[in-house]
XYZ file of C-alpha atoms in Angstrom:
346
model
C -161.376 -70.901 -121.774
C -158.474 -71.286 -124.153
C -155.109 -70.133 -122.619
C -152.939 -72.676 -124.203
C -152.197 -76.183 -124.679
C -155.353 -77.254 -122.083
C -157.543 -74.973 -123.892
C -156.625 -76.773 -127.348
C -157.567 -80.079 -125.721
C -161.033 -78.372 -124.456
C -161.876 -78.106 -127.410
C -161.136 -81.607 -128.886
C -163.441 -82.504 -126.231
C -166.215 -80.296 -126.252
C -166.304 -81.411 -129.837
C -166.350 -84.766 -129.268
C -169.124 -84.316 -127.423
C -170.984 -82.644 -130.295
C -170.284 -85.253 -132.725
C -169.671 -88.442 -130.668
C -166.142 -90.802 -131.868
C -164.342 -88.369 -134.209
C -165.005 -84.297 -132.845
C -165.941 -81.923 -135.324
C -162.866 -80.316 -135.011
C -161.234 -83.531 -136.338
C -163.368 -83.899 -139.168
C -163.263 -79.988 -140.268
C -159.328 -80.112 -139.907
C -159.376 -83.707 -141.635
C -161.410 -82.740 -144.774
C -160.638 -80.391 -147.376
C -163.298 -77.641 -148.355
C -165.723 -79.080 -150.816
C -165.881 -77.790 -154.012
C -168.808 -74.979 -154.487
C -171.855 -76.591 -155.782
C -173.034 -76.208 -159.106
C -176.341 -76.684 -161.238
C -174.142 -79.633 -162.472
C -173.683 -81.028 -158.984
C -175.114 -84.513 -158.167
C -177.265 -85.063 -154.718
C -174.264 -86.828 -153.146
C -171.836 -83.626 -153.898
C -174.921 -82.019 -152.483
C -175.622 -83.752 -149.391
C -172.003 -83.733 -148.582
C -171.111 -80.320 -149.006
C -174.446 -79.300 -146.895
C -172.638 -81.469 -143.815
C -169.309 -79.821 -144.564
C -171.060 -76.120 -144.300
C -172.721 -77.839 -140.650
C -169.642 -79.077 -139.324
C -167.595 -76.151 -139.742
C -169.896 -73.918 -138.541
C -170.202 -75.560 -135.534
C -166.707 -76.042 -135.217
C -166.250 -72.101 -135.436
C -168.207 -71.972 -132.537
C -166.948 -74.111 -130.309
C -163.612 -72.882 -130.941
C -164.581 -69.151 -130.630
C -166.442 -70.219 -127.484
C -163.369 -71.823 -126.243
C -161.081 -68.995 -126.207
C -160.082 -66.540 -123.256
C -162.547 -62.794 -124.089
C -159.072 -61.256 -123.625
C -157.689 -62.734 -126.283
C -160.396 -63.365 -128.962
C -160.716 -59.783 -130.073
C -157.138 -60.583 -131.264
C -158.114 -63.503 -133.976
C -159.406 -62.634 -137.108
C -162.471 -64.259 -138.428
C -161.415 -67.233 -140.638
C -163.603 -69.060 -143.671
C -163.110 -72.652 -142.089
C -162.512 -73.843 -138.850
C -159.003 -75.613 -140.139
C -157.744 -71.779 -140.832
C -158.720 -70.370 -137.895
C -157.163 -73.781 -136.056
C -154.101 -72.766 -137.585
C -154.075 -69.120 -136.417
C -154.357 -69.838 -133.131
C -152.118 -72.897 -133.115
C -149.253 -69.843 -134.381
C -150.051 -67.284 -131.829
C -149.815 -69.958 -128.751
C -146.738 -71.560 -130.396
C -144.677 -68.899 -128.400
C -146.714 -68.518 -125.434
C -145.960 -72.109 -124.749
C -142.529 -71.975 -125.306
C -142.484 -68.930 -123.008
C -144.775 -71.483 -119.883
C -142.768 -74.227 -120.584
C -139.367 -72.463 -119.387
C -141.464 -70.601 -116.740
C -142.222 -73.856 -114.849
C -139.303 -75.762 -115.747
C -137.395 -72.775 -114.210
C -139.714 -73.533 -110.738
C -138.896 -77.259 -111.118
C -135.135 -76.947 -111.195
C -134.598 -73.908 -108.482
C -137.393 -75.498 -105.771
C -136.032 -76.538 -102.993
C -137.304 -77.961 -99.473
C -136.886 -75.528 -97.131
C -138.562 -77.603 -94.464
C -141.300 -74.331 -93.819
C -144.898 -76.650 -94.025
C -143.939 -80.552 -94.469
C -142.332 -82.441 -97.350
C -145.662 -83.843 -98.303
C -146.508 -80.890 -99.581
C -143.554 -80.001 -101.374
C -143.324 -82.901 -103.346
C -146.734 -82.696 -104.887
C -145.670 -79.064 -105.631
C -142.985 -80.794 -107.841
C -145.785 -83.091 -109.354
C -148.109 -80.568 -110.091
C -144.810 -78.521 -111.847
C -144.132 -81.913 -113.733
C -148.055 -82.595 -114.628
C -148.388 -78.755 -115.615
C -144.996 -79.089 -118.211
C -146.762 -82.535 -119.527
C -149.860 -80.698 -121.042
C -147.266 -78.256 -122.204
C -146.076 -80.572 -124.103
C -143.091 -81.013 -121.900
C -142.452 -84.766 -120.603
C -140.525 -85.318 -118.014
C -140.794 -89.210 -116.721
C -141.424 -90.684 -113.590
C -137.815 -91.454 -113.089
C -136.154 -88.226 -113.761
C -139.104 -86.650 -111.667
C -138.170 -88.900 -108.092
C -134.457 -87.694 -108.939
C -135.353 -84.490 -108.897
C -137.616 -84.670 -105.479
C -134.820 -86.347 -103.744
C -131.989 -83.509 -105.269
C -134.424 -80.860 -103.704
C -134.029 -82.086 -99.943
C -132.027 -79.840 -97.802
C -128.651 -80.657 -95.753
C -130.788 -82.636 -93.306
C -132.095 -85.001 -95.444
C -128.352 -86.096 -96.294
C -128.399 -89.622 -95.169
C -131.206 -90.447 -97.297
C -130.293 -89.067 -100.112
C -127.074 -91.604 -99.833
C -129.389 -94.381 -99.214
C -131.600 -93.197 -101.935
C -128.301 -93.516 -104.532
C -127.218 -96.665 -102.885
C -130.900 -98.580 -104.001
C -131.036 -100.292 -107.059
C -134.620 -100.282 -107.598
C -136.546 -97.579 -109.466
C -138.587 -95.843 -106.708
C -142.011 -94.660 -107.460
C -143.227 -91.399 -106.210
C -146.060 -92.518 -104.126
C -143.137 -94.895 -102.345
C -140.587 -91.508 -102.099
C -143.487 -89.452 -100.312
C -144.170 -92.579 -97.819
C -140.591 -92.974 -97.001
C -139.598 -88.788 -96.985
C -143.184 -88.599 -94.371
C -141.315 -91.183 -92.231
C -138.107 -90.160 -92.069
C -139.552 -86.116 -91.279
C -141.085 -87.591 -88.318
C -138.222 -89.462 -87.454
C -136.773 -85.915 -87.543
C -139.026 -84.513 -85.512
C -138.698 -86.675 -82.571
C -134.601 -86.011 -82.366
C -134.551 -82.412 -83.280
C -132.250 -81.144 -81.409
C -132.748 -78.850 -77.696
C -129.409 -77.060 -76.273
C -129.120 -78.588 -72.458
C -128.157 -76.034 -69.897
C -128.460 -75.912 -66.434
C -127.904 -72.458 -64.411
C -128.051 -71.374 -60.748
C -127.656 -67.840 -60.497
C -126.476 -65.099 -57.524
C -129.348 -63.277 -56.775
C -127.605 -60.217 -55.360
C -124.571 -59.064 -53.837
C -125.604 -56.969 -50.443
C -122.865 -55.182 -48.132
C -123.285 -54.683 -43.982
C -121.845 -51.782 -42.459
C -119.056 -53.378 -41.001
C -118.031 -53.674 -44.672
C -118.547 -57.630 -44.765
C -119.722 -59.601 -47.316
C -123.023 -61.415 -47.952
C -124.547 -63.194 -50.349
C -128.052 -64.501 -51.259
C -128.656 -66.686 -53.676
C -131.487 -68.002 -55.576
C -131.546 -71.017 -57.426
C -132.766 -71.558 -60.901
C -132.473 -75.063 -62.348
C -133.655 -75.574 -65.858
C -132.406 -78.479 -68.203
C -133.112 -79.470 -72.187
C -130.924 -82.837 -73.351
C -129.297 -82.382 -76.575
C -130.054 -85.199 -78.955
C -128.375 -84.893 -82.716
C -131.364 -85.974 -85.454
C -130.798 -89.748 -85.761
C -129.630 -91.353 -88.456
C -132.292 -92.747 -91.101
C -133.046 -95.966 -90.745
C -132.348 -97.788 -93.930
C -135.002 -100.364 -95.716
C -133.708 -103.360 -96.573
C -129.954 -102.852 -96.839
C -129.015 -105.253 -93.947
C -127.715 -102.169 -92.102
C -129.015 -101.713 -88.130
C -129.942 -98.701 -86.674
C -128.162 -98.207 -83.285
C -129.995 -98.374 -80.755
C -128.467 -95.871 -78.308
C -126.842 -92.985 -79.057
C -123.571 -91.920 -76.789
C -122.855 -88.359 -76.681
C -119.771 -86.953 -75.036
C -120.655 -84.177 -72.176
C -118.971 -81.289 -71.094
C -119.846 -79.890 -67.369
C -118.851 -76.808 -67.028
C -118.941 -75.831 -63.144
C -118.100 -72.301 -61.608
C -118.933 -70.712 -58.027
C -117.366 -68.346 -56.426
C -117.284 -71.152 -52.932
C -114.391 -73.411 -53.243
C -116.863 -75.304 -50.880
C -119.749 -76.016 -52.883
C -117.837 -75.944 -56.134
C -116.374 -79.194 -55.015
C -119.238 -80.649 -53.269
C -120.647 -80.505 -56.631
C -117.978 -81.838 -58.571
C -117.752 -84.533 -56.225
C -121.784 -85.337 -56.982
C -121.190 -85.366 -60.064
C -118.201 -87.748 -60.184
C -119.923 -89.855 -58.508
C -122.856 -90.521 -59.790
C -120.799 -90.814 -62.906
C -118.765 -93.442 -61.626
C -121.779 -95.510 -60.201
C -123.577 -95.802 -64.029
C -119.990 -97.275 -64.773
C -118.970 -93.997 -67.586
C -116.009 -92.805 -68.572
C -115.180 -90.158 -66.543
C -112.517 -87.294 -66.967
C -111.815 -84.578 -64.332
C -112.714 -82.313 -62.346
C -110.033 -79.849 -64.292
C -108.945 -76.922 -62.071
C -109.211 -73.828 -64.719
C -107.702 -70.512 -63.893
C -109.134 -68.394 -61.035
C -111.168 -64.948 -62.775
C -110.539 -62.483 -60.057
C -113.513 -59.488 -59.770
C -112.683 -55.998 -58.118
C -115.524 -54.931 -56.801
C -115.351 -51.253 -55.531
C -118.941 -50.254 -53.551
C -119.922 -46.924 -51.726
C -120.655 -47.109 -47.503
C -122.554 -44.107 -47.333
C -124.347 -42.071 -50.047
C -122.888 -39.072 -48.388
C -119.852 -39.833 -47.037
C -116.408 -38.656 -48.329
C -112.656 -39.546 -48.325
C -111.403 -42.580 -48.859
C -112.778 -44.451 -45.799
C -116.023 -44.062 -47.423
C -115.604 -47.054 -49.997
C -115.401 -50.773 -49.367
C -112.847 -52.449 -52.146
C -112.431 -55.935 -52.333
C -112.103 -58.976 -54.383
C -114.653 -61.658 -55.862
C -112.732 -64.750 -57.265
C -114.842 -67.243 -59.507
C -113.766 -71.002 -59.414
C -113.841 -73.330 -62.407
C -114.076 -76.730 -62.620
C -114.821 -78.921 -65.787
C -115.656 -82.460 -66.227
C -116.251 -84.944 -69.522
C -117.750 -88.315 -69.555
C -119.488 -90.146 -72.443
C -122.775 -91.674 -71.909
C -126.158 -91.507 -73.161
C -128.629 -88.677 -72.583
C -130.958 -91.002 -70.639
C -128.060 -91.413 -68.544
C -127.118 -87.329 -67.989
C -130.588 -86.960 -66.869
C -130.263 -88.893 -64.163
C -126.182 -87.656 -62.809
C -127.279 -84.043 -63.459
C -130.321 -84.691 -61.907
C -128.849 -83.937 -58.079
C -129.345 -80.603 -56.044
C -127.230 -77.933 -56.953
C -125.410 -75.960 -54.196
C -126.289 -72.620 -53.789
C -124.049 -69.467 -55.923
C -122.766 -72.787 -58.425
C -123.614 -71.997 -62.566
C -123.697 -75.545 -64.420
C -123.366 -75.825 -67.729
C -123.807 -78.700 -69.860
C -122.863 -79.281 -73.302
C -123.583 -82.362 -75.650
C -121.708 -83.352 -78.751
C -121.365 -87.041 -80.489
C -118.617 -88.610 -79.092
């Protein structure tokens, strides 16, 4: 059906098809109206006004035929084909207009948001650039790769630099290769927060008011891995090959005991991979009052235990790879100890 400038084409072709190289539609907007026939006229004035009459009859109805139900109550019957060509062509003038800054709107505000996969966003931007085309909107192949590459989030920042820093013209099948590639690459080094806890099951009191503790431990570790940087083609530039990070143990326990068992682990096994190793830092002491009841019933001031909890703190840095922190941090963990690890580029 006719709905604008695709509709216009429609017909061109479905008239072509009628009347084989030029379309009827050609010929009836290409010809003037014949003069009327008279009893003066010859057979050639005749035979040609008789294939006029054809032609734009048929060309009436293919254009008629052509046009959206909703909107062909709204055009007049015309004499000739050519007239009623020329109707139409002034009531879609502004509907076009009105499409063409609809989706060149879309082009210029979409953005990857990196919801689905950047395959599919860029042949949204296609289709947007294809739809403006048989709007009679160009936009080349050029311009159209600058804008796909402008639309790529924060994360996609080293390749839009290496995109700018190539001298060739890229084509579009070549951006969605290289974009598909360097999501994946993306993929593999998102990034996981690393933390390892051990945590104080409860805190139980005797009767003779002394304290015990029972622990249970509860190990779980993630690395941290920034996304790695985009590997450039043909620029002479080499990818790293490992990435150092620079870790932050954070140790605390409320046993001086196993606090420093576990620092000294930990330094350790630093040490014997060869790392650069910082600490353990003593941090300040937290001191806990912890104020808990004898006897449900009892009374006075006999009848409540009060005493202090203090928590230890240790920290320790070292650079080395995350392969590497897998294996130091991979060592048993005293009982009542919290671990933390952090991971940052160095």
């Amino acid at each position: 059906m006719l709905t604008g400038v695709m509709g216009m084409n429609q017909i061109g072709i479905i008239g072509g098809i009628a009347a084989g190289g030029e379309t009827l539609v050609d010929q009836v907007a290409r010809l003037e109206r014949p003069a009327d026939l008279t009893d003066t006229s010859s057979d050639v004035e005749k035979m040609a006004y008789a294939k006029w009459v054809k032609a734009n009859k048929i060309a009436n109805l293919i254009i008629r035929s052509s046009i959206d139900p909703i909107m062909r109550g709204g055009i007049a019957e015309r004499g000739t084909a050519k007239e009623l060509l020329d109707v139409i062509k002034k009531q879609f003038e502004g509907s076009v207009k009105g499409r063409q800054y609809c989706n060149l709107s879309q082009l210029l505000s979409l953005k990857y948001d990196s919801s689905g996969n950047v395959r599919s966003h860029i042949l949204k931007i296609s289709k947007l650039v294809l739809t403006l085309k048989e709007l009679g909107l160009t936009i080349d192949d050029t311009l159209m790769v600058h804008l796909a590459v402008w639309s790529l989030p924060q994360s996609f920042e080293m390749f839009q630099v290496h995109y700018q820093n190539q001298e060739k013209t890229w084509e579009m099948n070549e951006l969605i290769a290289a974009l598909v590639s360097e999501e994946e690459r993306h993929k593999k080094g998102k990034a996981k927060l690393a933390h390892l806890t051990t945590s104080m099951k409860h805190l139980s009191i005797n009767s003779q008011g002394k304290k015990k503790f029972k622990n249970q431990v509860t190990v779980t570790m993630a690395m941290v891995m920034n996304p790695p940087m985009m590997k450039p083609m043909k620029t002479g530039y080499e990818e790293p090959q490992e990435q150092l990070h620079r870790i932050r143990i954070t140790l605390s326990s409320k046993s001086v005991k196993n606090l420093e068992k576990v620092c000294a682990d930990l330094v350790n096994g630093a040490k014997s991979k060869l790392l650069k190793v910082k600490g353990p830092v003593r941090m300040p002491t937290k001191v806990l009052k912890i104020t808990t009841r004898k006897s449900p019933c009892g009374e006075g001031t006999n009848t409540f235990d009060r005493f202090e909890l203090r928590i230890h703190k240790r920290i320790i840095d070292l650079v080395s790879s995350s392969e590497v922190v897998k294996q130091i941090t991979s060592i048993t963990i005293e009982p009542g100890v919290e671990v933390e690890v952090t991971i940052a580029d160095p």
